[in-house]
XYZ file of C-alpha atoms in Angstrom:
735
model
C 88.909 143.276 77.771
C 92.515 141.951 77.641
C 94.197 141.617 74.285
C 94.788 138.205 72.743
C 98.289 137.053 73.580
C 100.399 133.913 73.609
C 100.550 132.006 76.874
C 103.765 131.981 78.823
C 105.937 128.958 78.009
C 105.871 127.693 81.614
C 102.085 127.978 81.827
C 101.650 126.249 78.482
C 103.953 123.453 79.579
C 101.860 122.679 82.659
C 98.562 122.904 80.761
C 99.793 120.502 78.099
C 100.857 118.005 80.723
C 97.351 117.927 82.195
C 95.948 116.484 78.970
C 98.094 113.354 79.182
C 99.180 112.654 82.752
C 96.052 112.298 84.863
C 97.068 109.872 87.587
C 99.870 107.925 89.176
C 98.732 104.811 87.306
C 98.887 106.483 83.893
C 102.375 107.856 84.571
C 103.619 104.400 85.612
C 102.083 102.901 82.484
C 103.757 105.432 80.191
C 107.214 104.639 81.551
C 106.678 100.865 81.485
C 105.628 101.245 77.852
C 108.915 103.038 77.190
C 110.756 100.116 78.781
C 108.940 97.644 76.519
C 109.719 99.807 73.489
C 113.397 99.615 74.541
C 113.146 95.794 74.254
C 113.418 95.192 77.987
C 112.761 91.641 79.202
C 112.816 92.458 82.931
C 111.013 95.437 84.422
C 110.698 96.351 88.090
C 108.378 99.024 89.448
C 108.361 100.467 92.969
C 105.460 102.713 94.000
C 104.981 105.029 96.967
C 101.338 106.096 96.750
C 101.491 108.255 99.870
C 104.166 110.512 98.359
C 102.903 110.218 94.758
C 106.280 108.856 93.684
C 107.551 105.773 91.860
C 110.562 104.211 90.168
C 110.819 102.086 87.006
C 113.942 100.017 86.262
C 114.504 97.889 83.153
C 117.213 95.971 81.301
C 116.457 97.493 77.910
C 118.904 98.859 75.368
C 119.388 102.061 77.333
C 119.739 105.647 76.138
C 122.983 106.815 74.586
C 124.632 109.850 76.246
C 123.867 112.159 73.316
C 120.146 111.362 73.434
C 119.860 111.509 77.225
C 120.097 115.315 77.196
C 117.249 115.473 74.660
C 114.979 113.374 76.826
C 111.932 115.228 78.114
C 111.734 117.789 75.328
C 108.317 118.207 73.744
C 107.607 116.023 70.674
C 111.068 114.460 70.693
C 110.942 110.751 69.821
C 112.920 107.964 68.203
C 109.815 105.954 67.215
C 108.589 107.565 63.978
C 109.630 110.133 61.392
C 106.397 110.493 59.385
C 102.740 109.449 59.504
C 103.484 106.596 57.115
C 105.494 104.954 59.896
C 102.284 104.515 61.927
C 101.051 101.763 59.593
C 103.970 99.548 60.637
C 104.282 100.830 64.198
C 105.487 98.229 66.703
C 105.943 100.501 69.713
C 103.559 102.141 72.162
C 105.026 105.622 72.080
C 105.254 107.813 69.016
C 104.154 111.302 70.091
C 107.234 112.236 72.125
C 105.064 113.505 74.975
C 105.091 110.999 77.851
C 108.253 112.044 79.699
C 107.718 115.689 78.755
C 104.280 115.717 80.396
C 105.425 113.791 83.467
C 108.458 116.052 83.962
C 106.210 119.123 83.731
C 104.329 118.176 86.894
C 106.929 116.243 88.892
C 110.627 115.876 89.679
C 112.212 113.359 87.298
C 115.635 111.729 87.500
C 116.824 109.428 84.702
C 119.825 107.086 84.758
C 120.726 104.996 81.726
C 123.521 102.862 80.327
C 123.996 101.235 76.942
C 125.885 97.964 76.539
C 128.845 99.610 74.764
C 129.630 102.006 77.619
C 131.576 101.155 80.766
C 129.462 103.419 82.975
C 126.068 105.009 82.899
C 124.958 108.591 83.051
C 122.367 110.269 85.254
C 120.289 113.342 84.624
C 117.843 115.313 86.765
C 115.509 117.044 84.357
C 115.848 119.708 83.034
C 119.585 119.820 83.872
C 122.365 118.195 81.841
C 123.532 114.628 82.379
C 126.631 113.544 84.274
C 128.489 110.314 85.013
C 126.613 107.927 87.266
C 129.191 106.350 89.558
C 127.677 106.532 93.031
C 124.320 105.945 94.651
C 121.784 108.698 94.018
C 119.428 109.261 96.913
C 116.015 110.550 95.950
C 113.813 112.866 97.998
C 111.758 109.798 98.835
C 114.004 107.578 100.964
C 112.501 104.377 99.544
C 113.464 105.270 95.970
C 117.223 104.973 95.553
C 119.133 104.694 92.281
C 122.053 102.261 92.370
C 124.898 102.619 89.810
C 124.996 100.140 86.910
C 127.404 97.215 86.949
C 129.885 96.644 84.137
C 127.691 94.036 82.425
C 124.404 95.798 83.035
C 122.456 97.996 80.665
C 119.052 99.617 80.740
C 117.253 102.629 82.190
C 116.137 103.674 85.666
C 113.662 106.514 86.149
C 112.504 108.059 89.421
C 109.401 110.268 89.447
C 108.717 112.207 92.654
C 105.933 114.481 93.873
C 103.623 113.938 90.937
C 101.366 116.982 90.377
C 103.262 118.987 92.995
C 102.624 122.217 91.045
C 98.888 121.584 90.569
C 97.710 121.521 94.201
C 94.034 120.874 93.496
C 94.721 117.786 91.416
C 97.347 116.659 93.899
C 94.739 116.760 96.664
C 92.415 114.690 94.512
C 94.903 111.852 94.053
C 95.910 112.046 97.727
C 92.273 111.639 98.767
C 91.916 108.418 96.772
C 92.534 105.234 98.770
C 95.652 103.269 97.857
C 93.656 100.281 96.600
C 92.221 102.389 93.754
C 95.689 103.223 92.503
C 96.806 99.611 92.884
C 93.806 98.289 90.942
C 94.285 100.886 88.197
C 97.963 99.943 87.860
C 97.083 96.257 87.587
C 94.497 96.910 84.884
C 96.825 99.112 82.835
C 99.873 96.869 83.085
C 97.828 93.763 82.315
C 97.036 95.398 78.985
C 100.773 95.520 78.246
C 101.292 91.918 79.304
C 98.568 90.729 76.921
C 100.754 91.785 74.000
C 104.054 90.903 75.704
C 103.303 87.988 78.071
C 106.905 86.774 78.320
C 108.193 89.975 79.924
C 109.136 89.547 83.578
C 107.301 92.346 85.342
C 107.278 92.897 89.102
C 105.441 95.715 90.860
C 106.162 96.493 94.527
C 104.729 99.188 96.758
C 105.914 100.814 99.964
C 103.935 102.344 102.799
C 104.834 103.747 106.185
C 102.684 101.175 107.983
C 103.473 97.990 106.022
C 106.921 98.590 104.570
C 107.656 97.036 101.178
C 105.288 94.484 99.623
C 104.737 92.944 96.209
C 101.619 94.102 94.397
C 101.980 91.442 91.683
C 104.654 89.660 89.701
C 104.433 88.013 86.285
C 107.624 86.077 85.676
C 106.737 82.451 84.947
C 105.375 82.674 81.400
C 107.406 80.448 79.097
C 107.735 80.985 75.367
C 106.761 77.337 74.854
C 103.226 77.890 76.145
C 100.288 78.286 73.791
C 98.732 81.765 73.392
C 95.773 80.953 75.614
C 98.040 79.414 78.275
C 100.131 82.586 78.275
C 97.005 84.702 78.588
C 95.718 82.569 81.470
C 99.036 82.778 83.318
C 99.312 86.528 82.866
C 95.726 87.065 84.016
C 96.150 85.060 87.223
C 99.606 86.529 87.861
C 98.208 90.047 87.685
C 94.853 89.778 89.441
C 95.314 86.675 91.554
C 92.934 83.741 91.744
C 89.855 85.578 90.538
C 88.693 82.262 89.074
C 90.360 78.822 89.177
C 92.833 78.141 86.384
C 90.944 75.019 85.323
C 87.770 77.063 84.731
C 89.372 79.098 81.934
C 88.435 77.830 78.476
C 90.310 78.537 75.267
C 88.598 80.320 72.372
C 90.095 81.244 69.016
C 89.104 82.312 65.521
C 90.770 83.507 62.354
C 89.485 85.415 59.335
C 91.940 86.574 56.670
C 94.406 88.831 58.534
C 92.311 88.924 61.710
C 93.355 86.518 64.456
C 91.598 86.129 67.803
C 92.796 84.227 70.860
C 91.176 84.416 74.237
C 89.985 82.834 77.444
C 86.502 82.631 78.940
C 85.765 81.368 82.432
C 82.943 79.000 83.296
C 82.949 80.509 86.798
C 81.245 83.834 87.355
C 82.606 86.920 89.088
C 80.751 89.791 90.768
C 81.961 92.592 88.513
C 82.068 93.483 84.824
C 85.691 94.605 85.177
C 87.007 91.409 83.562
C 85.146 91.748 80.282
C 88.161 92.914 78.273
C 88.954 93.140 74.573
C 92.392 94.094 73.277
C 93.225 94.946 69.675
C 96.940 94.917 68.892
C 97.650 95.364 72.590
C 95.320 98.343 73.041
C 92.123 98.109 75.056
C 88.960 98.270 72.980
C 86.332 99.972 75.116
C 83.231 99.951 72.935
C 80.246 100.102 75.270
C 77.741 98.593 72.841
C 79.713 95.414 72.073
C 80.639 94.941 75.749
C 76.995 95.244 76.802
C 75.972 92.805 74.098
C 78.476 90.214 75.311
C 77.375 90.639 78.921
C 73.734 90.308 77.897
C 74.494 87.106 76.005
C 75.891 85.549 79.168
C 73.062 86.895 81.323
C 70.417 85.429 79.009
C 72.063 82.042 78.527
C 74.453 81.125 81.328
C 73.495 83.002 84.467
C 69.731 82.512 84.214
C 70.354 78.771 84.374
C 69.103 77.670 87.779
C 71.924 75.138 88.133
C 74.708 77.635 87.465
C 76.867 78.311 90.527
C 74.140 76.674 92.608
C 74.482 77.013 96.369
C 72.748 75.315 99.279
C 71.336 78.613 100.525
C 67.891 79.231 99.043
C 67.174 82.704 97.750
C 64.303 84.077 95.690
C 66.128 87.186 94.494
C 69.733 87.733 93.527
C 71.965 88.262 96.538
C 74.917 88.730 94.219
C 75.481 89.329 90.530
C 77.073 86.977 88.015
C 79.298 88.273 85.249
C 81.611 86.543 82.824
C 85.395 86.654 82.633
C 86.133 87.247 78.953
C 89.639 88.196 77.801
C 90.057 88.493 74.024
C 93.366 89.254 72.310
C 92.892 90.319 68.678
C 95.707 90.892 66.203
C 94.942 92.647 62.926
C 96.449 95.196 60.504
C 97.147 98.630 61.981
C 95.054 101.623 61.047
C 96.295 105.173 61.582
C 92.844 106.433 62.613
C 92.709 103.870 65.409
C 96.059 104.946 66.833
C 95.177 108.649 66.955
C 91.829 108.363 68.757
C 92.885 108.927 72.344
C 96.062 110.000 74.147
C 95.641 107.113 76.579
C 95.959 104.759 73.567
C 92.523 103.309 74.337
C 90.335 102.410 71.360
C 86.730 103.598 71.439
C 85.896 102.783 67.822
C 87.731 100.683 65.268
C 87.775 101.045 61.517
C 87.351 97.277 61.082
C 84.269 96.982 63.305
C 82.276 95.370 60.480
C 84.686 92.428 60.639
C 85.665 92.425 64.309
C 82.198 92.595 65.884
C 80.771 89.566 64.027
C 84.001 87.691 64.721
C 83.759 88.423 68.450
C 80.084 87.446 68.654
C 80.726 84.270 66.685
C 83.393 83.247 69.196
C 81.067 83.946 72.139
C 78.247 82.066 70.416
C 80.484 79.058 69.759
C 81.625 78.987 73.382
C 78.057 79.034 74.688
C 76.951 76.320 72.272
C 79.957 74.147 73.107
C 79.230 74.467 76.823
C 75.649 73.326 76.259
C 73.705 76.503 76.896
C 70.419 77.017 75.069
C 70.871 78.548 71.652
C 67.277 79.792 71.630
C 68.211 82.447 74.150
C 70.681 83.849 71.678
C 67.950 84.044 69.086
C 65.668 85.832 71.514
C 68.415 88.358 72.197
C 68.921 88.997 68.512
C 65.198 89.426 68.027
C 64.812 86.525 65.598
C 61.924 85.149 67.610
C 59.510 87.902 68.517
C 56.992 86.753 71.121
C 53.322 87.351 70.400
C 51.581 89.560 72.903
C 47.836 89.686 73.617
C 45.962 92.178 71.482
C 44.058 95.240 72.604
C 44.069 97.040 75.892
C 44.353 93.842 77.925
C 48.146 94.078 77.686
C 48.375 97.169 79.855
C 46.047 95.951 82.581
C 47.600 92.485 82.611
C 51.020 94.030 83.065
C 49.666 96.060 85.943
C 48.018 93.161 87.730
C 50.302 90.299 86.742
C 52.212 88.787 89.656
C 55.931 88.222 90.020
C 55.522 86.261 93.247
C 57.342 82.953 93.086
C 55.444 79.688 93.350
C 57.342 78.942 96.544
C 55.660 81.925 98.158
C 52.122 81.893 96.772
C 50.017 79.171 95.217
C 50.180 79.534 91.445
C 46.391 79.083 91.277
C 45.999 82.263 93.276
C 48.190 84.132 90.809
C 46.259 82.823 87.821
C 43.020 83.785 89.529
C 43.807 87.461 89.310
C 42.961 87.702 85.611
C 40.343 85.809 83.681
C 42.087 83.384 81.362
C 45.102 85.616 80.917
C 48.186 84.307 79.187
C 51.607 84.815 80.699
C 53.289 88.008 79.644
C 56.747 87.676 78.162
C 59.611 88.450 80.468
C 61.231 91.740 79.663
C 58.269 92.980 77.591
C 56.175 94.423 80.401
C 56.769 97.683 82.186
C 55.239 98.499 85.522
C 52.565 101.100 85.093
C 53.238 102.768 88.417
C 56.992 103.015 88.211
C 57.142 106.686 89.220
C 56.688 106.538 92.963
C 58.148 108.219 96.017
C 56.830 111.799 96.311
C 55.878 112.050 92.630
C 52.292 111.656 91.523
C 51.414 108.576 89.514
C 49.804 109.396 86.156
C 48.230 107.096 83.585
C 45.713 107.672 80.823
C 42.514 105.837 81.553
C 42.368 104.575 77.976
C 45.089 102.132 78.980
C 42.870 100.664 81.695
C 39.626 98.996 80.507
C 36.761 99.793 82.826
C 36.011 96.985 85.237
C 32.903 95.140 86.211
C 32.585 92.756 89.114
C 30.181 89.847 88.751
C 27.607 89.053 91.423
C 28.768 85.491 91.841
C 32.016 86.482 93.567
C 34.198 85.180 90.754
C 37.720 86.594 90.264
C 38.017 90.197 89.081
C 37.233 90.239 85.367
C 38.713 92.980 83.206
C 36.570 93.655 80.176
C 37.640 94.743 76.732
C 36.184 98.036 75.432
C 34.147 96.063 72.900
C 32.781 93.836 75.679
C 31.560 96.828 77.643
C 29.006 97.783 75.000
C 27.306 101.144 74.876
C 26.924 101.325 78.615
C 30.498 102.598 79.170
C 32.523 105.377 77.597
C 36.182 106.352 77.531
C 37.781 109.759 77.840
C 40.991 109.650 75.803
C 42.299 112.925 77.215
C 41.797 112.180 80.884
C 44.801 111.438 83.098
C 44.552 109.884 86.523
C 47.022 111.211 89.082
C 47.596 109.394 92.368
C 49.884 110.681 95.102
C 50.568 109.644 98.663
C 48.225 112.351 99.947
C 45.406 110.943 97.760
C 46.002 107.565 99.309
C 45.655 108.957 102.821
C 42.147 110.199 102.053
C 40.998 107.106 100.172
C 37.742 105.420 101.180
C 37.515 101.639 101.247
C 34.550 100.238 99.333
C 35.095 96.545 99.937
C 37.394 93.567 99.485
C 37.171 91.783 96.132
C 37.682 88.056 95.750
C 39.865 87.916 98.879
C 42.672 89.427 96.780
C 42.028 93.099 96.088
C 40.656 96.123 97.893
C 38.399 98.460 95.941
C 38.931 102.130 96.828
C 37.260 105.436 96.098
C 39.822 108.205 95.856
C 39.422 111.948 95.302
C 41.933 113.819 93.125
C 43.747 116.841 94.513
C 43.164 119.099 91.518
C 40.875 119.397 88.537
C 37.769 117.229 88.522
C 35.933 116.797 91.799
C 34.696 113.378 90.727
C 36.316 110.472 92.599
C 38.448 107.783 90.998
C 37.954 104.079 91.437
C 41.222 102.260 92.117
C 42.074 98.724 93.137
C 44.778 97.802 95.671
C 46.532 94.440 95.779
C 46.266 93.321 99.407
C 49.375 91.123 99.265
C 51.529 93.722 97.480
C 50.356 96.468 99.842
C 51.107 94.538 103.022
C 54.396 93.330 101.552
C 55.489 96.949 101.014
C 54.477 97.904 104.558
C 56.418 95.046 106.112
C 59.489 95.582 103.914
C 59.838 99.217 104.938
C 59.276 98.308 108.583
C 62.068 95.710 108.453
C 64.451 98.069 106.650
C 63.745 100.943 109.030
C 64.369 98.822 112.122
C 67.521 97.344 110.592
C 68.962 100.754 109.672
C 68.317 102.055 113.184
C 70.123 99.036 114.649
C 73.124 99.638 112.393
C 73.268 103.363 113.188
C 72.949 102.754 116.926
C 75.423 99.847 116.945
C 72.852 97.419 118.334
C 72.713 94.989 115.414
C 72.479 91.379 116.591
C 75.447 89.237 115.576
C 76.444 85.611 116.009
C 79.968 84.246 116.302
C 81.006 81.590 113.804
C 84.067 79.389 113.509
C 85.856 77.403 110.819
C 84.732 79.774 108.084
C 87.704 80.492 105.833
C 87.188 81.974 102.366
C 89.894 82.151 99.721
C 90.047 85.423 97.796
C 92.376 86.978 95.267
C 95.033 89.484 96.289
C 93.080 92.178 94.461
C 89.990 91.387 96.528
C 92.083 91.199 99.692
C 93.059 94.855 99.255
C 89.395 95.780 99.037
C 88.482 93.743 102.119
C 91.332 95.369 104.014
C 90.189 98.879 103.091
C 86.482 98.290 103.796
C 86.958 96.312 107.014
C 85.370 98.999 109.193
C 82.412 99.250 106.829
C 81.806 95.503 107.069
C 82.010 95.808 110.852
C 79.208 98.402 110.750
C 76.960 95.754 109.191
C 77.911 93.166 111.811
C 80.440 91.274 109.662
C 83.801 90.750 111.360
C 86.863 89.059 109.904
C 90.626 89.033 109.792
C 92.872 87.955 106.947
C 96.074 86.165 106.156
C 98.015 86.071 102.920
C 101.202 84.944 101.275
C 102.696 85.617 97.872
C 100.544 82.862 96.365
C 97.235 82.936 98.251
C 94.983 85.088 100.418
C 92.299 84.083 102.921
C 89.510 85.799 104.854
C 88.650 84.333 108.285
C 85.038 85.189 109.155
C 84.469 85.484 112.915
C 80.917 86.859 113.175
C 77.879 87.620 111.028
C 74.613 89.473 111.647
C 71.932 87.048 112.776
C 69.726 87.468 109.699
C 72.656 86.717 107.382
C 73.906 83.839 109.513
C 70.516 82.130 109.219
C 70.694 82.442 105.446
C 74.354 81.383 105.354
C 73.760 78.150 107.279
C 77.290 76.890 106.583
C 77.241 77.497 102.804
C 80.658 79.076 102.183
C 80.097 79.493 98.447
C 76.984 81.561 99.104
C 78.735 83.678 101.741
C 81.732 84.230 99.478
C 79.480 85.487 96.693
C 77.659 87.803 99.085
C 80.844 89.317 100.515
C 82.412 89.702 97.075
C 79.305 91.524 95.870
C 79.348 93.832 98.885
C 82.969 94.806 98.396
C 82.555 95.305 94.637
C 79.482 97.492 95.176
C 81.391 99.687 97.617
C 84.348 99.876 95.265
C 82.157 101.037 92.373
C 80.105 103.328 94.685
C 76.894 101.456 93.938
C 76.585 101.293 97.710
C 77.719 104.200 99.862
C 79.714 103.606 103.067
C 77.317 104.024 105.964
C 80.135 104.805 108.379
C 80.734 108.043 106.466
C 77.115 109.148 106.850
C 76.389 111.425 109.770
C 73.748 110.541 112.327
C 71.272 113.412 112.117
C 70.306 115.531 115.088
C 67.199 115.026 117.178
C 65.264 117.564 115.123
C 65.278 115.167 112.193
C 64.793 111.890 114.014
C 61.044 112.437 114.233
C 60.860 112.292 110.453
C 59.074 109.043 109.583
C 61.214 108.632 106.465
C 64.557 109.599 108.002
C 65.854 106.054 107.475
C 65.511 106.406 103.691
C 68.594 108.647 103.643
C 70.610 105.489 104.282
C 68.731 103.349 101.764
C 71.600 103.556 99.258
C 73.975 102.105 101.843
C 72.115 98.837 102.470
C 73.950 95.865 100.884
C 72.040 93.888 98.280
C 71.956 90.706 100.341
C 69.974 92.397 103.121
C 67.531 93.783 100.576
C 66.873 90.271 99.287
C 66.560 88.777 102.772
C 64.013 91.377 103.862
C 62.106 91.137 100.572
C 61.753 87.404 101.072
C 60.764 87.851 104.709
C 58.192 90.512 103.825
C 56.710 88.328 101.094
C 56.358 85.320 103.385
C 54.824 87.257 106.268
C 52.469 89.494 104.271
C 48.728 89.020 103.862
C 48.177 86.378 101.213
C 45.605 85.931 98.478
C 42.621 84.161 99.974
C 42.848 85.927 103.339
C 39.511 87.474 104.290
C 39.748 91.085 105.516
C 37.049 93.126 107.184
C 36.393 96.665 106.024
C 38.142 97.975 109.128
C 41.205 95.845 108.402
C 41.229 97.052 104.805
C 41.103 100.672 105.982
C 43.976 100.089 108.395
C 46.032 98.440 105.641
C 45.529 101.387 103.272
C 46.351 103.841 106.067
C 49.671 102.096 106.764
C 50.403 101.915 103.032
C 49.940 105.683 102.743
C 52.677 106.148 105.355
C 55.214 104.200 103.286
C 58.107 105.793 101.438
C 57.282 103.969 98.183
C 53.602 103.034 98.564
C 52.885 102.181 94.938
C 55.167 99.155 94.569
C 55.518 95.868 96.355
C 58.913 94.608 97.492
C 59.606 93.128 94.057
C 58.507 96.139 92.001
C 54.963 95.006 91.138
C 52.301 97.753 91.380
C 50.292 97.783 94.585
C 47.585 100.117 93.259
C 46.005 100.459 89.803
C 43.450 103.128 88.756
C 40.359 101.761 87.010
C 37.957 104.605 86.218
C 36.553 107.984 87.210
C 32.998 108.309 88.420
C 30.969 110.936 86.563
C 28.315 113.337 87.805
C 24.624 112.470 87.434
C 23.787 116.056 86.501
C 26.443 116.650 83.828
C 27.083 113.303 82.188
C 25.037 111.478 79.575
C 23.031 108.319 80.093
C 25.907 106.030 79.126
C 27.935 107.229 82.086
C 24.926 106.919 84.372
C 24.486 103.338 83.217
C 28.116 102.695 84.025
C 27.650 104.112 87.491
C 24.515 102.062 88.070
C 26.340 98.922 87.028
C 28.757 99.554 89.865
C 25.937 100.363 92.247
C 24.476 96.937 91.629
C 27.418 95.391 93.457
C 28.674 98.172 95.749
C 27.069 100.914 97.730
C 28.697 103.942 96.098
C 27.208 107.298 97.051
């Protein structure tokens, strides 16, 4: 075993740099922070993502010649001298590590000039500085350093070939699409503009195909504007017209030395990316408080049927709604907060006991002022706990309760499923057969009261254990397991009340006694039709035979940030039958839709707001990898095409809007409650259900099959079980 030894200085230098510099965006942010610390009022950034290079120029105070040669040394800084200085810190940097780490994994050239000097000096790290009197050409032709004029001062830094000496990490950043780097840079620099909104910041990028373009520019924020006006301007300058300016509402609060200013939009977006909290200019990324805020809006604003209402009718959610919340909090500094993370992001704050209630109070006030129901807030906080039915009826009601909308099925049919049952509270019930696919479904029979069917043909009545009397018994240790193979061998007993199908099913292992289960005829047929529609649709997409329809005069305005995403995913949209081209200027960006798949065009029916929401959701899902690009999936060879469930490998690629369209179509076309089925038709329905990928759930997640009881043996069981069996034999011929 090798002896313990000190690492080589060069190796240690590279390893240290990996802790801090992780991406092109973080390196750009570090140098822009240095420019702000140097009191710059104008900052220009030029990025070349392809070559992992960039340049930052500012009009700050500059670096004096004596200090320029110290630049890039480890833990060398002008910001602090002791830990006590952190309590009054007004700069971003204080570790003396940013340029050191960047220079360890790239080629860095620095030129700087102070106001008192007639000329600047230039230095290529780690060499000494020299006079800067003529143009310095960088390795990257697009990044050129021009000499300073007599009246100019500031600093110019060129970083080239980032991570050139760590080839694996370099390949990782090269494999990322340019839009990811652009979005990350916007998010990081917006954080700086929140604290310094009046700085004129322009970010350009160059590419071999497009030349030089502006990523964003924030240069029209006047000192005379109010804090929330500055925040609104900076937000729209950075991200584009994510939401209209007039939709942004001002919020503010103050408690002792804690001051909060912010903006909240009345218009929804398709992503949670714009739920942002900043404390003293540093992002506060506390998952619990962010989830709580999002849940508040989901429970109050976005469940409102009139919110963002479109002409297109949809039962499910074709796209998500999330709030735009930007909060800027100023409060006393705490040393522990500053030392949490090298990226200067806050995960926890020492003043959470003050800040969290303050934040929630502001959100609460906004919702109340906008007229949203306050009772929803109380429900979220748990102040009003709904009363649930007592006893074992809760479990069986959850299993057999319907989520079908009134528009699809008569509400009287839904109520007829359970005798006098009260509505279960939304969010309180859990589907009993949630584990589907190839896994067996297991439930203890004690959670399912044994059933009796009356002779008069009334709706299925589920009895309480006390109602069953001594004629029935429960086995607390028995578990019922149902798999797809069990379903294939199930025997149909009969249809019940024109709603359910009673089945006798034999377990694979253990007891040889059959189980009695009940199948929902509507849920079962709905599942069969949904998988049929999805399978056919996937095959059309893979084979390029999807039916499309040309449309005209369909122009959708998007933000520049969204435009980058639509540009990158254009081929993916084409795979789903959606074709478009785009046009943009420095102030606006537009998508011109030229064709849509027929099923989406029928739903669209000229409603541009609906279509915009759908397309935004699709592009955000692909960006966040919630949906995988189908064009990157390989079409399997002929040996696999005979697999009945081959299409399910592409299930994660299907956009949400198509899921909702096919769910609605399956629900409308499925067998309804009240439809009479012969025994042969029931058997055929169960056979087709057994062939499904997810046979135990309907299209909307409601169970399609529920186990009721296990039949005992006449030889081994006591008289109470025999009586139970005879009670079933009175209505059904069970051998």
